[in-house]
Short mmCIF file of C-alpha atoms in Angstrom, two decimals:
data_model
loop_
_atom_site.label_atom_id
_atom_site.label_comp_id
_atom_site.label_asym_id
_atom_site.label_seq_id
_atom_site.Cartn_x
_atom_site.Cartn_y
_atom_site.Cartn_z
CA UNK A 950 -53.11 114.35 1.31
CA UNK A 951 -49.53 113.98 0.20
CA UNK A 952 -47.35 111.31 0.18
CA UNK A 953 -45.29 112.55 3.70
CA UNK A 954 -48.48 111.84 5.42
CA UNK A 955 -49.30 108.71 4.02
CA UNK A 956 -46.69 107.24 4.66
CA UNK A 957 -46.45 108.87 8.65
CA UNK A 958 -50.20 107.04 8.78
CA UNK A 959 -48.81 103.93 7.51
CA UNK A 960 -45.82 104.08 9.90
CA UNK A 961 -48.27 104.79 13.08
CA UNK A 962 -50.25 102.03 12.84
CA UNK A 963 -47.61 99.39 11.46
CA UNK A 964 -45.76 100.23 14.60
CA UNK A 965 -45.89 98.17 18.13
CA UNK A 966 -45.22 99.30 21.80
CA UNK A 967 -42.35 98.77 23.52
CA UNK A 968 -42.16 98.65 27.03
CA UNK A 969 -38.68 99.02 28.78
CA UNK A 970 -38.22 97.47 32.08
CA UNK A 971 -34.92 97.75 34.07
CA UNK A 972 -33.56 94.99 35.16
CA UNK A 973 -30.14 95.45 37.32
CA UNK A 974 -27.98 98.62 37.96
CA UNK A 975 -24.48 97.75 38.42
CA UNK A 976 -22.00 100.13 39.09
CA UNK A 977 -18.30 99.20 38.28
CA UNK A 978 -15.20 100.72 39.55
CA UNK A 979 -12.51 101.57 37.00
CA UNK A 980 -9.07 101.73 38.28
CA UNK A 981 -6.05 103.14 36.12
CA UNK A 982 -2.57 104.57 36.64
CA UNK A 983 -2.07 108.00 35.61
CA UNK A 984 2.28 108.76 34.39
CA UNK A 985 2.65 110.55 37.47
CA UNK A 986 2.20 107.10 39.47
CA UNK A 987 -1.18 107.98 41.29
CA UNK A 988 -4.00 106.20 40.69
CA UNK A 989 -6.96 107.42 39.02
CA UNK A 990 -10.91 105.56 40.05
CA UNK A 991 -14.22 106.19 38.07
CA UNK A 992 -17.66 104.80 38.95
CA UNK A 993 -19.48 103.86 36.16
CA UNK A 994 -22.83 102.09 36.19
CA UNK A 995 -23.99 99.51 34.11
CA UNK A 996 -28.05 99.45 33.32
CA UNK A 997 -29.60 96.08 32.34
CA UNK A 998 -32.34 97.02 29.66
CA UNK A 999 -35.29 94.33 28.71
CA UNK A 1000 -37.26 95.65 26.39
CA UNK A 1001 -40.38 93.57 25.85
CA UNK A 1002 -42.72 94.51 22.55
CA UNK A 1003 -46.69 94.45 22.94
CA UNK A 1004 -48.08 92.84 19.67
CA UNK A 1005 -51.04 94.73 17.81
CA UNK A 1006 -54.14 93.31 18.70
CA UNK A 1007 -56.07 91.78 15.61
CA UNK A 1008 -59.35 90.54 16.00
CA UNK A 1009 -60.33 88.99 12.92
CA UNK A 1010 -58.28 87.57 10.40
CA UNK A 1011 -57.96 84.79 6.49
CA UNK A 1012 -57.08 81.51 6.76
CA UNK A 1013 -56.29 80.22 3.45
CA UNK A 1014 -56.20 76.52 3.29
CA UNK A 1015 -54.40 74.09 0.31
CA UNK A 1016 -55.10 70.61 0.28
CA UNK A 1017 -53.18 68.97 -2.79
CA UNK A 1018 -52.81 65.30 -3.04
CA UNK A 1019 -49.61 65.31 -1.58
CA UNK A 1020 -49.55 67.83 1.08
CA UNK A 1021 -51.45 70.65 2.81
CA UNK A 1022 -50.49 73.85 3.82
CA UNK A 1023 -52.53 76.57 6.05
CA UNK A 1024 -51.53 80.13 6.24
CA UNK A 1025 -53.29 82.86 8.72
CA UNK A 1026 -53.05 86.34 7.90
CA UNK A 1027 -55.00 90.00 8.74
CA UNK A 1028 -57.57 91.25 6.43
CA UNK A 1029 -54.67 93.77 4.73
CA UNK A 1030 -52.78 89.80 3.97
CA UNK A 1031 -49.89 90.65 6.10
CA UNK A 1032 -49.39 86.81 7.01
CA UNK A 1033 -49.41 86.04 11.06
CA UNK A 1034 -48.35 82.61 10.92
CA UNK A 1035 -48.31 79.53 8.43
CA UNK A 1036 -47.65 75.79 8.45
CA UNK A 1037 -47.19 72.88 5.89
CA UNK A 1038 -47.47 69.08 6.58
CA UNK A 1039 -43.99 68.78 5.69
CA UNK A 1040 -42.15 71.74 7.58
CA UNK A 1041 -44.39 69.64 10.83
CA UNK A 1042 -41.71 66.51 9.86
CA UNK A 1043 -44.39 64.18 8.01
CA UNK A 1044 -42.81 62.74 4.88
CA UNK A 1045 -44.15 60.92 1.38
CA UNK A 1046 -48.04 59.86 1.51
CA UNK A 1047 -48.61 60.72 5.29
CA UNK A 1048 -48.03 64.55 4.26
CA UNK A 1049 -51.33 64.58 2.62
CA UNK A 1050 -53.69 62.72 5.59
CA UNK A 1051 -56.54 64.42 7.83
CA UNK A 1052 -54.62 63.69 10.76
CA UNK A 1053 -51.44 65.97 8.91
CA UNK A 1054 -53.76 68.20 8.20
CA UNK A 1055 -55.34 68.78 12.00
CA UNK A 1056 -51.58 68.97 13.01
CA UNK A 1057 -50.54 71.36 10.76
CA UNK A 1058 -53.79 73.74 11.73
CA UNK A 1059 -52.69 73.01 15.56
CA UNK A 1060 -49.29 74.36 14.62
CA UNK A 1061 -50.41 77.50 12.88
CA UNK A 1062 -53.50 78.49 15.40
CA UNK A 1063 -51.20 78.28 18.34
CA UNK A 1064 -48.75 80.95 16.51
CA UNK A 1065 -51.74 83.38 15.46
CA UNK A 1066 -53.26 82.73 19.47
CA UNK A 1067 -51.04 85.69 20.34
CA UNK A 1068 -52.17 88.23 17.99
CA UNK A 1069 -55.67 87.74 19.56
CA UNK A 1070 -57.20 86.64 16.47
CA UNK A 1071 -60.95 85.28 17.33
CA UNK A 1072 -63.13 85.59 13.93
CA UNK A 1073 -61.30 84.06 10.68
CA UNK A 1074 -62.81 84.03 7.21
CA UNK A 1075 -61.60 81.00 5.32
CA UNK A 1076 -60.86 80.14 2.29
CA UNK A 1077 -60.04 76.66 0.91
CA UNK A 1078 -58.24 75.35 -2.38
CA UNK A 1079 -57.68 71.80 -3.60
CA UNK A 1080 -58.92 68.71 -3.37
CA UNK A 1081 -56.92 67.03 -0.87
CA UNK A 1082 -58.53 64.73 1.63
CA UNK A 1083 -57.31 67.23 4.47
CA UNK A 1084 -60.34 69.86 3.34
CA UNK A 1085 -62.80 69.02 6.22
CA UNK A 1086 -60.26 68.18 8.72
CA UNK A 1087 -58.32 71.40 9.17
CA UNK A 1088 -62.01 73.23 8.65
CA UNK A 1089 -62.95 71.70 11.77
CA UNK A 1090 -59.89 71.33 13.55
CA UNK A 1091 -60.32 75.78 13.37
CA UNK A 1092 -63.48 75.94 14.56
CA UNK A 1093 -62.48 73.25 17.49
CA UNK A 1094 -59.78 75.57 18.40
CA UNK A 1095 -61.15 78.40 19.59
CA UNK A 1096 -62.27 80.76 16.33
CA UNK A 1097 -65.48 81.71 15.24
CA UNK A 1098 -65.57 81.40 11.27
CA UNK A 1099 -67.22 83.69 9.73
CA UNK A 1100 -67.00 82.45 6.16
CA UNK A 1101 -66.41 79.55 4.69
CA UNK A 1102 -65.18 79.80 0.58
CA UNK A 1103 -63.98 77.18 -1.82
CA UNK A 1104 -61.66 79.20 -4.20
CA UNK A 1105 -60.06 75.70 -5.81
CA UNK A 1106 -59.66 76.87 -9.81
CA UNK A 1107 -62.06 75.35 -12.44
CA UNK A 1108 -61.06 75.61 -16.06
CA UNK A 1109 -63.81 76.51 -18.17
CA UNK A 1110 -61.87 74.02 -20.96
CA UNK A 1111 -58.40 75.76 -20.83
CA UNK A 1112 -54.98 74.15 -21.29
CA UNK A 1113 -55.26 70.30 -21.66
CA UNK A 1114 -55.03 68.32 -17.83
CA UNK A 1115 -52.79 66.35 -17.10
CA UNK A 1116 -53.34 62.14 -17.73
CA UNK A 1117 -54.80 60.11 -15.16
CA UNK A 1118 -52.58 57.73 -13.19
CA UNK A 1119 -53.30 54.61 -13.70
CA UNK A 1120 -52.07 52.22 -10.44
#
């Protein structure tokens, strides 16, 4: 297979249905003097076009969670990572220390299910990273919403003694 028809593959499936409705037909008369002195009169009609796009139905999808200790962010993509719809604490309007709460974090998995709810998306395999307190609150606020998960992961990096952390805070 060359690299015409890949790409024509790629193109068919990345591509959505539109559907075309009309909406009004006006017809408009024109009216304009010609140098002899007559006047000249054309119809011309006027179509109102909606065109209304049919999303691709996906069925199961990744939600990738971050919980830091200062915020949380949840992003919802298809299996090939093309992203479907993502949310922080922060873009939601919660500022300073109430960015990185449970209750932040339910909101912000609200926000992003809601957008993804029109793909059809019904099975998500997640993945969490961080240790934010937000971690079992978005987890459940999912599966409250509506999706069945099929996998839960924690992906949150370990060092195996790397690079030197950081020093505690001390309040």
């Amino acid at each position: 297979m060359n690299t015409k028809e890949k790409s024509l593959k790629k193109t068919e499936k990345e591509k959505t249905t539109e559907k075309v409705e009309v909406l009004k037909v006006e017809k408009k008369t024109l009216t304009e003097k010609n140098e002899n002195g007559s006047n000249d009169s054309k119809e011309i009609s006027l179509e109102k076009k909606k065109v209304k796009k049919i999303r691709k139905q996906i069925l199961k999808g990744r939600a990738t969670i971050k919980c830091s200790y200062n915020n949380t962010l949840v992003s919802i993509s298809d299996l090939n990572g093309n992203v479907l719809g993502w949310a922080s604490s922060g873009l939601l309007g919660f500022k300073g220390a109430k960015k990185a709460t449970p209750y932040a974090a339910t909101q912000v998995v609200a926000n992003v299910s809601e957008k993804v709810k029109k793909y059809g998306v019904k099975e998500l395999e997640v993945f969490v990273k961080g240790v934010g307190s937000g971690r079992e609150a978005s987890i459940r606020t999912l599966a409250g919403n509506g999706f069945d998960l099929s996998l839960i992961k924690d992906i949150t990096p370990i060092p195996h003694n790397g690079c030197r952390p950081k020093k505690p805070r001390r309040i």
